Short mmCIF file of C-alpha atoms and ligand atoms in Angstrom, two decimals:
data_model
loop_
_atom_site.label_atom_id
_atom_site.label_comp_id
_atom_site.label_asym_id
_atom_site.label_seq_id
_atom_site.Cartn_x
_atom_site.Cartn_y
_atom_site.Cartn_z
CA MET A 1 4.37 -6.32 -28.48
CA PRO A 2 7.01 -8.88 -29.37
CA GLY A 3 6.78 -10.06 -32.98
CA ALA A 4 6.15 -13.75 -32.47
CA SER A 5 3.38 -13.54 -29.90
CA GLY A 6 1.78 -10.69 -31.84
CA VAL A 7 1.41 -12.88 -34.90
CA ASN A 8 -0.11 -15.67 -32.82
CA VAL A 9 -2.64 -13.39 -31.23
CA GLU A 10 -3.60 -11.99 -34.60
CA SER A 11 -4.01 -15.29 -36.34
CA SER A 12 -5.97 -16.83 -33.48
CA CYS A 13 -8.16 -13.76 -33.42
CA GLU A 14 -8.75 -13.96 -37.13
CA ALA A 15 -9.62 -17.65 -36.92
CA LEU A 16 -12.06 -17.04 -34.07
CA CYS A 17 -13.57 -14.18 -36.01
CA ARG A 18 -14.13 -16.27 -39.09
CA THR A 19 -15.79 -19.00 -37.07
CA LEU A 20 -18.14 -16.55 -35.40
CA VAL A 21 -18.89 -14.89 -38.69
CA SER A 22 -19.74 -18.11 -40.45
CA GLN A 23 -21.83 -19.32 -37.51
CA ASN A 24 -23.82 -16.14 -37.23
CA GLY A 25 -24.03 -15.10 -40.85
CA LEU A 26 -22.59 -11.70 -40.03
CA GLN A 27 -20.45 -9.40 -42.09
CA ARG A 28 -21.43 -10.60 -45.53
CA GLU A 29 -20.10 -7.47 -47.13
CA THR A 30 -16.55 -7.47 -45.72
CA ALA A 31 -13.99 -9.77 -47.22
CA ASP A 32 -11.18 -8.27 -45.17
CA ILE A 33 -12.02 -9.48 -41.71
CA SER A 34 -9.23 -7.51 -40.03
CA GLN A 35 -11.24 -4.34 -40.73
CA SER A 36 -14.31 -5.54 -38.89
CA VAL A 37 -15.56 -4.30 -35.55
CA LEU A 38 -15.67 -7.86 -34.25
CA TYR A 39 -12.00 -8.29 -35.07
CA THR A 40 -10.97 -5.08 -33.34
CA SER A 41 -12.95 -5.92 -30.21
CA LEU A 42 -11.59 -9.44 -30.01
CA MET A 43 -8.05 -8.21 -30.56
CA GLY A 44 -8.55 -5.82 -27.68
CA LEU A 45 -9.56 -8.69 -25.41
CA LEU A 46 -6.94 -11.13 -26.60
CA LEU A 47 -4.18 -8.60 -26.21
CA VAL A 48 -5.08 -8.15 -22.57
CA THR A 49 -5.27 -11.82 -21.79
CA ASP A 50 -2.43 -13.29 -23.85
CA ASP A 51 0.12 -10.62 -23.89
CA GLU A 52 -0.03 -8.57 -20.77
CA LYS A 53 -1.01 -10.65 -17.80
CA GLU A 54 1.88 -13.09 -17.87
CA GLN A 55 4.60 -10.53 -18.18
CA LEU A 56 3.76 -8.67 -15.00
CA THR A 57 5.04 -9.17 -11.52
CA LEU A 58 3.09 -6.84 -9.34
CA GLY A 59 3.23 -5.41 -5.88
CA SER A 60 0.08 -4.96 -3.80
CA GLY A 61 -0.96 -1.69 -5.43
CA ARG A 62 -1.85 -0.44 -1.96
CA VAL A 63 -0.01 2.86 -2.15
CA GLY A 64 -1.46 6.31 -1.48
CA LEU A 65 -1.23 9.57 -3.42
CA ARG A 66 -0.01 12.83 -1.91
CA ASN A 67 -2.55 15.65 -1.87
CA ILE A 68 -0.76 18.53 -3.57
CA GLY A 69 -3.47 21.15 -2.93
CA ASN A 70 -7.14 20.31 -3.41
CA THR A 71 -6.26 17.29 -5.53
CA CYS A 72 -8.34 14.65 -3.77
CA PHE A 73 -10.62 14.49 -6.86
CA LEU A 74 -7.61 13.43 -8.90
CA ASN A 75 -6.30 11.03 -6.27
CA ALA A 76 -9.62 9.20 -5.95
CA ILE A 77 -10.12 8.81 -9.70
CA VAL A 78 -6.53 7.73 -10.36
CA GLN A 79 -6.91 5.00 -7.73
CA CYS A 80 -10.08 3.74 -9.41
CA LEU A 81 -8.31 3.68 -12.79
CA SER A 82 -5.29 1.99 -11.25
CA HIS A 83 -7.61 -0.90 -10.36
CA THR A 84 -8.99 -1.13 -13.91
CA ARG A 85 -6.90 -4.09 -15.00
CA GLY A 86 -7.06 -3.70 -18.76
CA LEU A 87 -5.84 -0.13 -18.40
CA ARG A 88 -3.32 -0.79 -15.61
CA ASP A 89 -1.55 -3.60 -17.47
CA TYR A 90 -1.49 -1.60 -20.69
CA CYS A 91 0.20 1.26 -18.79
CA LEU A 92 2.62 -0.84 -16.76
CA LEU A 93 3.86 -2.69 -19.85
CA LYS A 94 3.92 0.56 -21.81
CA SER A 95 2.07 -1.26 -24.58
CA TYR A 96 1.14 2.10 -26.13
CA ARG A 97 4.80 2.58 -27.06
CA HIS A 98 4.79 -0.60 -29.12
CA GLU A 99 1.52 0.24 -30.81
CA LYS A 100 3.03 3.53 -32.12
CA PHE A 101 0.00 4.98 -33.83
CA SER A 102 0.85 8.64 -33.71
CA LYS A 103 4.27 10.20 -34.23
CA GLU A 104 3.68 12.51 -31.31
CA GLU A 105 4.92 11.63 -27.88
CA ALA A 106 2.25 10.30 -25.54
CA LYS A 107 3.21 12.69 -22.74
CA LEU A 108 0.17 12.33 -20.54
CA MET A 109 0.11 8.56 -20.99
CA GLU A 110 3.77 8.39 -19.94
CA ALA A 111 3.15 10.50 -16.84
CA PHE A 112 0.02 8.55 -15.92
CA SER A 113 1.86 5.25 -16.34
CA GLN A 114 4.64 6.57 -14.13
CA VAL A 115 2.11 7.09 -11.32
CA LEU A 116 0.77 3.55 -11.77
CA LEU A 117 4.32 2.17 -11.76
CA GLY A 118 4.76 3.82 -8.38
CA PHE A 119 1.67 2.00 -7.08
CA TRP A 120 2.40 -1.45 -8.46
CA ASP A 121 6.18 -1.65 -8.14
CA VAL A 122 6.93 -5.05 -6.66
CA ASN A 123 9.69 -3.59 -4.50
CA GLU A 124 7.29 -1.07 -2.99
CA GLY A 125 9.97 1.48 -2.26
CA ASP A 126 7.43 4.26 -1.89
CA THR A 127 4.58 4.39 0.54
CA VAL A 128 3.17 7.48 -1.16
CA VAL A 129 3.32 8.58 -4.78
CA ASN A 130 3.49 12.24 -5.74
CA PRO A 131 1.21 13.00 -8.70
CA ARG A 132 2.67 16.47 -9.40
CA GLN A 133 4.31 15.77 -12.74
CA PHE A 134 1.24 13.96 -14.01
CA TYR A 135 -1.04 16.74 -12.81
CA ASN A 136 1.11 19.45 -14.41
CA ILE A 137 1.03 17.70 -17.77
CA PHE A 138 -2.69 17.13 -17.43
CA ARG A 139 -3.33 20.82 -16.74
CA GLU A 140 -1.23 21.81 -19.72
CA ALA A 141 -3.44 19.59 -21.86
CA VAL A 142 -6.69 20.71 -20.19
CA PRO A 143 -6.35 24.36 -19.17
CA TYR A 144 -9.87 24.21 -17.69
CA PHE A 145 -8.26 22.52 -14.66
CA SER A 146 -5.57 25.12 -14.13
CA GLY A 147 -7.16 26.77 -11.08
CA TYR A 148 -6.49 25.55 -7.57
CA SER A 149 -10.09 25.18 -6.53
CA GLN A 150 -11.79 21.87 -5.90
CA GLN A 151 -12.78 20.14 -9.14
CA ASP A 152 -15.42 17.58 -9.96
CA ALA A 153 -14.10 14.03 -10.04
CA GLN A 154 -16.46 12.92 -12.78
CA GLU A 155 -15.43 15.81 -15.01
CA PHE A 156 -11.80 15.03 -14.37
CA LEU A 157 -12.36 11.40 -15.33
CA ARG A 158 -13.99 12.39 -18.61
CA PHE A 159 -11.23 14.82 -19.54
CA LEU A 160 -8.51 12.38 -18.54
CA LEU A 161 -9.90 9.45 -20.53
CA ASP A 162 -10.47 11.72 -23.51
CA LYS A 163 -6.90 13.06 -23.49
CA LEU A 164 -5.38 9.62 -22.97
CA HIS A 165 -7.48 8.29 -25.83
CA THR A 166 -6.31 11.08 -28.14
CA GLU A 167 -2.68 10.19 -27.43
CA ILE A 168 -3.09 6.47 -28.05
CA ASN A 169 -5.72 6.56 -30.80
CA ARG A 170 -5.05 3.84 -33.37
CA ARG A 171 -6.50 6.12 -36.04
CA PRO A 172 -4.66 9.34 -35.31
CA TYR A 173 -4.63 10.75 -38.83
CA VAL A 174 -8.20 10.23 -39.91
CA ARG A 175 -9.62 13.64 -40.63
CA ARG A 176 -12.41 14.78 -38.38
CA THR A 177 -15.02 16.61 -40.35
CA GLY A 178 -17.29 17.50 -37.49
CA LYS A 179 -20.72 16.00 -37.46
CA ASP A 180 -21.53 13.47 -40.12
CA PRO A 181 -24.39 14.23 -42.44
CA GLU A 182 -27.51 12.47 -41.20
CA GLN A 183 -27.53 8.99 -42.63
CA LYS A 184 -30.66 7.10 -43.37
CA TYR A 185 -30.53 3.47 -42.40
CA THR A 186 -34.21 2.82 -42.49
CA ARG A 187 -33.85 -0.32 -44.56
CA PHE A 188 -31.70 -1.93 -41.84
CA ARG A 189 -32.68 -3.57 -38.65
CA ILE A 190 -31.83 -1.64 -35.48
CA SER A 191 -28.85 -3.88 -34.72
CA GLU A 192 -27.42 -3.36 -38.20
CA GLU A 193 -27.91 0.36 -37.99
CA ALA A 194 -26.18 0.40 -34.60
CA ALA A 195 -23.31 -1.75 -35.86
CA ALA A 196 -22.82 0.55 -38.84
CA MET A 197 -22.63 3.58 -36.55
CA TRP A 198 -20.20 1.80 -34.22
CA LYS A 199 -17.98 0.85 -37.13
CA LYS A 200 -17.95 4.46 -38.25
CA HIS A 201 -16.89 5.48 -34.75
CA LEU A 202 -14.03 2.98 -34.70
CA GLU A 203 -12.78 4.28 -38.03
CA ARG A 204 -11.86 7.50 -36.25
CA ASP A 205 -11.65 6.64 -32.59
CA ASP A 206 -10.14 3.35 -31.59
CA SER A 207 -7.85 2.81 -28.60
CA ARG A 208 -7.44 0.80 -25.43
CA ILE A 209 -9.66 3.40 -23.76
CA VAL A 210 -12.39 2.65 -26.33
CA ASP A 211 -11.84 -1.14 -25.95
CA LEU A 212 -12.54 -0.81 -22.25
CA PHE A 213 -14.89 2.08 -21.58
CA SER A 214 -16.88 2.87 -24.70
CA GLY A 215 -20.41 1.69 -25.25
CA GLN A 216 -23.31 2.77 -27.39
CA LEU A 217 -26.54 4.39 -26.26
CA ARG A 218 -29.69 4.20 -28.28
CA SER A 219 -32.22 6.96 -28.15
CA SER A 220 -35.53 6.00 -29.71
CA LEU A 221 -38.05 8.64 -30.66
CA HIS A 222 -41.71 8.05 -31.30
CA CYS A 223 -43.67 10.81 -32.99
CA SER A 224 -47.10 11.20 -31.43
CA VAL A 225 -48.55 12.76 -34.59
CA CYS A 226 -47.61 10.20 -37.26
CA SER A 227 -46.34 7.34 -35.04
CA HIS A 228 -43.00 7.25 -36.85
CA TYR A 229 -40.17 5.56 -34.94
CA SER A 230 -36.56 6.63 -35.32
CA ASN A 231 -33.30 5.85 -33.55
CA THR A 232 -30.09 7.71 -32.90
CA PHE A 233 -26.94 6.13 -31.53
CA ASP A 234 -24.34 7.84 -29.40
CA VAL A 235 -21.08 6.61 -27.97
CA PHE A 236 -20.79 6.90 -24.20
CA CYS A 237 -17.94 6.44 -21.74
CA ASP A 238 -20.07 6.67 -18.61
CA LEU A 239 -23.71 6.61 -17.66
CA SER A 240 -24.81 9.65 -15.73
CA LEU A 241 -27.86 8.61 -13.74
CA PRO A 242 -30.46 10.82 -12.07
CA ILE A 243 -31.22 10.03 -8.43
CA PRO A 244 -34.92 9.76 -7.65
CA LYS A 245 -36.37 11.34 -4.55
CA LYS A 246 -36.86 8.79 -1.80
CA SER A 247 -39.12 5.96 -2.85
CA PHE A 248 -42.03 4.62 -0.77
CA SER A 249 -39.84 2.07 0.92
CA GLY A 250 -37.47 4.88 1.88
CA GLU A 251 -34.59 3.18 0.14
CA VAL A 252 -33.33 4.03 -3.33
CA MET A 253 -31.61 1.30 -5.29
CA LEU A 254 -29.31 1.63 -8.27
CA ARG A 255 -32.07 -0.06 -10.25
CA ASP A 256 -34.38 2.89 -9.47
CA CYS A 257 -31.80 5.28 -10.94
CA LEU A 258 -31.46 3.10 -14.04
CA ASP A 259 -35.24 2.89 -14.39
CA LEU A 260 -35.51 6.66 -14.18
CA PHE A 261 -32.73 7.05 -16.74
CA SER A 262 -34.36 4.71 -19.24
CA GLN A 263 -37.94 5.73 -18.59
CA GLU A 264 -39.98 7.08 -21.47
CA GLU A 265 -39.90 10.85 -21.53
CA LYS A 266 -42.42 13.15 -23.20
CA LEU A 267 -40.87 15.94 -25.27
CA ASP A 268 -42.92 18.95 -26.28
CA LYS A 269 -42.52 20.57 -29.69
CA GLU A 270 -39.84 23.03 -28.57
CA ASN A 271 -37.56 20.35 -27.19
CA SER A 272 -38.05 17.60 -29.72
CA PRO A 273 -35.97 17.00 -32.82
CA MET A 274 -37.46 17.10 -36.34
CA CYS A 275 -39.74 14.19 -37.16
CA GLU A 276 -38.39 12.67 -40.35
CA ARG A 277 -41.83 11.90 -41.67
CA CYS A 278 -43.78 14.99 -40.60
CA ASN A 279 -40.76 17.08 -41.53
CA ARG A 280 -41.35 19.39 -38.57
CA ARG A 281 -40.99 19.40 -34.82
CA THR A 282 -43.77 17.46 -33.18
CA GLU A 283 -44.60 16.20 -29.73
CA CYS A 284 -42.83 12.91 -29.25
CA THR A 285 -41.63 10.43 -26.66
CA LYS A 286 -37.99 9.53 -26.13
CA ARG A 287 -36.42 6.48 -24.53
CA LEU A 288 -32.79 5.71 -23.78
CA SER A 289 -31.33 2.21 -23.76
CA ILE A 290 -27.90 0.63 -23.93
CA GLN A 291 -27.28 -0.75 -27.39
CA ARG A 292 -23.71 -1.90 -26.89
CA PHE A 293 -22.28 -2.79 -23.49
CA PRO A 294 -18.74 -1.73 -22.62
CA GLN A 295 -16.22 -3.97 -20.81
CA VAL A 296 -16.11 -1.47 -17.97
CA ILE A 297 -19.16 0.57 -17.17
CA VAL A 298 -18.66 3.78 -15.24
CA ILE A 299 -21.84 4.80 -13.45
CA HIS A 300 -22.08 8.37 -12.29
CA LEU A 301 -24.68 8.99 -9.60
CA ASN A 302 -25.57 12.52 -10.47
CA ARG A 303 -25.72 14.02 -6.99
CA PHE A 304 -25.20 17.59 -8.11
CA THR A 305 -28.07 19.52 -9.62
CA THR A 306 -27.55 22.94 -11.07
CA SER A 307 -30.49 25.25 -10.76
CA ARG A 308 -30.60 28.83 -11.94
CA TRP A 309 -28.81 30.29 -8.95
CA SER A 310 -26.99 27.51 -7.23
CA ILE A 311 -25.77 23.95 -7.19
CA SER A 312 -27.25 21.55 -4.69
CA LYS A 313 -26.16 18.09 -3.65
CA SER A 314 -28.34 15.07 -3.10
CA THR A 315 -27.30 12.94 -0.14
CA VAL A 316 -29.82 10.18 -0.80
CA TYR A 317 -28.51 6.75 0.06
CA VAL A 318 -28.42 4.63 -3.09
CA SER A 319 -27.76 0.93 -2.60
CA PHE A 320 -25.87 -0.90 -5.33
CA PRO A 321 -24.91 -4.54 -5.88
CA LEU A 322 -21.25 -5.53 -5.46
CA THR A 323 -21.62 -8.43 -7.87
CA ASN A 324 -23.99 -9.48 -10.63
CA LEU A 325 -25.41 -6.10 -11.52
CA ASP A 326 -27.63 -7.08 -14.45
CA LEU A 327 -27.88 -4.38 -17.10
CA GLY A 328 -29.63 -6.71 -19.56
CA PRO A 329 -33.05 -5.13 -18.90
CA TYR A 330 -31.64 -1.79 -20.13
CA GLY A 331 -30.20 -3.29 -23.31
CA PRO A 332 -31.65 -4.52 -26.58
CA VAL A 333 -34.82 -6.61 -26.36
CA ASP A 334 -34.05 -10.25 -25.50
CA CYS A 335 -30.34 -9.66 -24.92
CA GLY A 336 -30.41 -11.80 -21.77
CA PRO A 337 -28.49 -11.05 -18.59
CA VAL A 338 -25.51 -8.72 -18.94
CA LEU A 339 -23.63 -8.99 -15.67
CA TYR A 340 -21.14 -6.68 -14.04
CA ASP A 341 -19.07 -6.81 -10.84
CA LEU A 342 -18.07 -3.74 -8.86
CA TYR A 343 -14.34 -3.08 -8.41
CA ALA A 344 -14.02 0.60 -7.51
CA ILE A 345 -16.04 3.43 -5.97
CA CYS A 346 -15.27 7.13 -5.95
CA ASN A 347 -16.95 8.79 -2.94
CA HIS A 348 -17.79 12.41 -2.32
CA ALA A 349 -18.23 13.59 1.26
CA GLY A 350 -19.37 17.01 2.39
CA THR A 351 -21.13 19.81 0.59
CA VAL A 352 -20.90 21.41 -2.84
CA ASN A 353 -18.28 23.91 -1.70
CA MET A 354 -16.54 21.96 1.03
CA GLY A 355 -16.10 18.42 -0.14
CA HIS A 356 -13.63 15.60 -0.07
CA TYR A 357 -13.13 12.71 -2.46
CA THR A 358 -11.96 9.23 -1.50
CA ALA A 359 -11.98 5.85 -3.21
CA CYS A 360 -12.62 2.20 -2.37
CA CYS A 361 -10.93 -0.29 -4.68
CA LEU A 362 -10.84 -4.06 -4.93
CA ASP A 363 -7.62 -5.98 -5.45
CA GLU A 364 -6.79 -9.67 -5.18
CA ASN A 365 -6.75 -9.49 -1.38
CA GLY A 366 -9.92 -7.50 -0.85
CA TRP A 367 -11.15 -3.93 -0.62
CA CYS A 368 -9.11 -0.93 0.52
CA TYR A 369 -10.06 2.62 1.38
CA TYR A 370 -7.89 5.23 -0.36
CA ASN A 371 -7.90 8.61 1.33
CA ASP A 372 -5.10 10.63 -0.33
CA SER A 373 -1.88 9.27 1.16
CA SER A 374 -3.55 6.81 3.53
CA VAL A 375 -4.62 3.31 2.51
CA THR A 376 -6.55 1.07 4.87
CA PRO A 377 -8.37 -2.24 4.37
CA VAL A 378 -12.13 -1.96 4.48
CA SER A 379 -14.80 -4.64 4.74
CA GLU A 380 -17.51 -5.18 2.14
CA ASN A 381 -20.28 -4.03 4.44
CA GLN A 382 -18.65 -0.59 4.79
CA LEU A 383 -18.67 0.11 1.05
CA GLN A 384 -22.24 1.29 0.68
CA THR A 385 -22.71 4.85 1.89
CA ASN A 386 -24.62 7.90 0.77
CA GLN A 387 -21.31 9.31 -0.45
CA ALA A 388 -20.97 6.93 -3.40
CA TYR A 389 -20.54 9.11 -6.45
CA VAL A 390 -18.91 7.18 -9.31
CA LEU A 391 -19.13 3.38 -9.54
CA PHE A 392 -16.78 1.25 -11.67
CA TYR A 393 -18.13 -2.11 -12.81
CA GLN A 394 -16.32 -4.75 -14.87
CA ARG A 395 -18.28 -7.04 -17.12
CA SER A 396 -18.23 -10.60 -15.78
CA ASN A 397 -19.97 -12.62 -18.52
CA SER A 398 -18.26 -10.97 -21.45
CA THR A 399 -17.22 -14.12 -23.31
CA ALA A 400 -20.71 -14.97 -24.48
CA THR A 401 -21.53 -11.59 -25.85
CA ILE A 402 -21.40 -11.64 -29.61
CA ARG A 403 -24.91 -10.72 -30.60
CA LYS A 404 -26.43 -10.62 -34.00
ZN1 ZN B 501 -44.17 12.51 -37.26
#
């Protein structure tokens, strides 16, 4: 990032931070505002808007990817990520080079950015990009993917984001000591406890990937013996949702999957964690909710179920909104509407063993269907099929989101 504009962004961010802090009475304990979570998040946003957008002259992005042997899972996911603006612009401008957090070369990031450059080059010399170099570097980093068999797109996405994050982590040299000792935050309110956990996370893991994709899940436990409530908070980069069997109306909506995901679940003694008050395992109920909403929410419709002997695939049609998906009801109490718009879909057609991945992505001129090397425009009413597997939503009302 060029010196002058960097300073501007930082000072405007700091000023905005201070205003928000004084208005909301947050952060009493930190004098150094640049260390706060609020500051980091705002910087993430400001860097995208101020620094990156204006410097780019882009082509259409409507370029396919060669299938180099069962690589449709990779092609579909890379297209979805290529349409994730905050990530695309960061890659095209090679912003990670200027950030220089780690001394090690960001090999995978370089190769990934090279693929995106092929897509978005304004001269559009290529009609197809070959992902071989990127894939080779990825497989070196993640040997799990070294076979030639079909791989799961969702798994690939998780591994890819994780590896990219590691390379561009802004805290590369903070020692990881495994799991933290259990901390007791009982004197805090839930939101303060959650904020403390999030801050702890950012102290070790903080990158553009985190700015965009990371959120926080809350799991609340209620002991049925002593009625004690407790919460645990986990960072997530995607929501993996169960698909209900057909409902009475015959149609399953994304909302039904979310309801099932966040529905109270009874845990018997064997499967429940220790109750802090009873000091033993007891029957309890567990509920999941979203404590902190990410900029981009990746929703995985979990179509594959592994039983003892086999994997089966659900082909239930799940309808999902293209705009204004409201996740507010799955967030903290009284958080109001939290709206998201769809911009990419990764589809899976076929069976467990014989399947094919494709993608539908939105750009400034509409939706396109990406099937390996072929790219064709597609209309909105063709987007919803029973093949939808991973949905990418971008937050649309993110400016009004600083909660106490
Ligand atoms: Zn108890």
